[in-house]
Coordinates of C-alpha atoms and ligand atoms in Angstrom, one line a residue:
M16 CA 21.5 -10.1 -58.2
S17 CA 23.8 -7.9 -60.6
K18 CA 22.6 -10.1 -63.6
E19 CA 18.9 -9.6 -62.7
L20 CA 19.3 -5.6 -62.4
R21 CA 21.4 -5.5 -65.8
E22 CA 18.3 -7.6 -67.4
A23 CA 15.8 -5.1 -66.1
A24 CA 17.8 -2.1 -67.3
L25 CA 18.2 -3.6 -70.7
N26 CA 14.6 -4.5 -70.8
A27 CA 13.7 -0.7 -69.8
T28 CA 15.3 0.3 -72.9
K29 CA 12.6 -1.1 -75.1
N30 CA 10.4 1.5 -73.9
C31 CA 12.6 4.2 -74.3
H32 CA 11.3 7.5 -75.9
A33 CA 14.6 8.8 -77.9
P34 CA 13.7 10.2 -81.2
Y35 CA 16.2 13.0 -80.6
S36 CA 19.5 11.7 -79.1
K37 CA 18.8 8.0 -80.3
A38 CA 20.4 7.0 -77.0
Y39 CA 18.6 4.1 -75.3
I40 CA 18.9 4.3 -71.6
G41 CA 17.8 2.0 -69.0
A42 CA 18.1 2.1 -65.2
A43 CA 16.9 -0.3 -62.6
I44 CA 17.1 0.1 -58.7
L45 CA 17.3 -2.5 -56.3
T46 CA 15.3 -2.1 -53.2
T47 CA 16.6 -3.4 -49.9
D48 CA 13.7 -5.6 -49.8
G49 CA 14.6 -7.1 -53.1
E50 CA 12.2 -5.5 -55.4
I51 CA 13.4 -4.0 -58.9
I52 CA 12.0 -0.8 -60.3
S53 CA 13.2 0.1 -63.8
G54 CA 13.0 3.3 -65.9
C55 CA 14.0 4.5 -69.5
N56 CA 14.7 7.9 -70.6
V57 CA 11.8 9.7 -72.0
E58 CA 12.6 12.6 -74.5
N59 CA 10.8 15.7 -75.5
A60 CA 11.0 18.0 -78.3
S61 CA 11.3 20.9 -75.6
Y62 CA 14.5 19.6 -74.4
P63 CA 14.1 20.6 -70.9
G64 CA 11.3 18.2 -70.7
C65 CA 13.4 15.3 -71.2
I66 CA 13.8 12.9 -68.4
C67 CA 16.9 10.5 -67.6
A68 CA 16.2 6.8 -67.2
E69 CA 17.7 7.0 -63.6
Q70 CA 15.1 9.7 -62.6
V71 CA 12.2 8.0 -64.0
A72 CA 13.2 4.9 -62.0
I73 CA 13.8 7.1 -58.9
V74 CA 10.4 8.8 -59.3
K75 CA 8.6 5.7 -59.8
A76 CA 10.3 4.1 -56.5
I77 CA 9.6 7.3 -54.5
S78 CA 6.0 7.1 -55.6
E79 CA 5.6 3.6 -54.8
G80 CA 7.0 4.2 -51.3
K81 CA 10.0 2.3 -52.1
R82 CA 12.7 4.8 -50.5
N83 CA 15.6 2.1 -49.6
W84 CA 18.0 1.3 -52.0
S85 CA 21.2 -1.0 -52.0
S86 CA 21.9 -0.2 -55.8
I87 CA 21.0 1.3 -59.2
Y88 CA 22.1 -0.2 -62.3
V89 CA 22.5 2.2 -65.1
Y90 CA 22.8 0.6 -68.7
S91 CA 23.6 2.3 -72.1
K92 CA 25.4 1.2 -75.3
A93 CA 28.5 3.2 -74.7
G94 CA 28.3 2.8 -70.9
W95 CA 27.8 6.4 -70.0
P96 CA 27.5 7.4 -66.2
P97 CA 24.8 9.1 -64.8
C98 CA 24.6 12.9 -65.4
G99 CA 24.9 15.4 -62.8
V100 CA 21.4 16.1 -62.2
C101 CA 20.9 12.3 -61.9
R102 CA 23.5 12.2 -59.3
Q103 CA 21.9 15.1 -57.4
V104 CA 18.4 13.5 -57.3
M105 CA 20.1 10.2 -56.0
S106 CA 21.8 12.2 -53.6
E107 CA 18.2 13.5 -52.4
F108 CA 17.1 10.1 -51.4
A109 CA 20.2 7.8 -51.0
P110 CA 23.3 7.8 -48.8
K111 CA 26.7 8.0 -50.3
S112 CA 27.3 4.3 -49.7
L113 CA 24.6 3.7 -52.6
K114 CA 26.1 1.4 -55.0
I115 CA 25.8 2.3 -58.6
I116 CA 26.7 -0.1 -61.7
I117 CA 27.4 1.1 -64.9
G118 CA 27.1 -1.1 -67.9
D119 CA 27.6 -1.3 -71.4
D120 CA 26.4 -3.4 -74.5
G121 CA 29.7 -5.4 -74.3
G122 CA 28.8 -6.6 -70.7
N123 CA 31.5 -4.4 -69.1
E124 CA 30.7 -3.0 -65.9
K125 CA 31.9 -0.4 -63.5
E126 CA 30.7 0.0 -59.9
L127 CA 31.1 3.1 -58.0
T128 CA 29.3 4.5 -55.0
L129 CA 27.4 7.7 -55.0
G130 CA 30.0 9.3 -52.9
E131 CA 32.7 8.5 -55.5
L132 CA 30.3 10.0 -58.1
L133 CA 29.4 13.3 -56.4
P134 CA 31.5 14.1 -53.5
H135 CA 30.7 17.3 -51.5
S136 CA 27.1 17.0 -52.9
F137 CA 24.4 19.1 -51.5
T138 CA 22.0 17.2 -49.5
P139 CA 19.1 17.8 -47.6
E140 CA 21.2 17.9 -44.5
E141 CA 22.6 21.3 -45.7
Y142 CA 19.1 22.8 -44.8
S143 CA 19.8 22.2 -41.1
K144 CA 23.0 24.2 -40.9
N145 CA 21.1 27.3 -42.2
Ligands
ZN29 ZN1 20.8 12.1 -65.9

């Protein structure tokens, strides 16, 4: 399944809108029912309007009612890990056990959990302590 996820993330880069960074990022979420939902980075001339590939995939999944995920594949040429904002967005919807696979153009892959990428995260549960 990792191969299919990588393929979906790579395919998503074909639709990137990255005229400023020239960084083509693709993300693919594997839902627990076996569906793959992908996304690409969408940049904007006004930088705060830029949206990471991971967030595009997450918003697509949520908007389609697909809230249970087993893993997310993140592809970039250099194998960049998800940025801090993406890690926080993931933590809103996924458990710390979510598997995150980071792949590069050489086929190298690194597998981490969300808990490893974002320890001590601020989650929706924090509000119950208020
Ligand atoms: Zn990001």
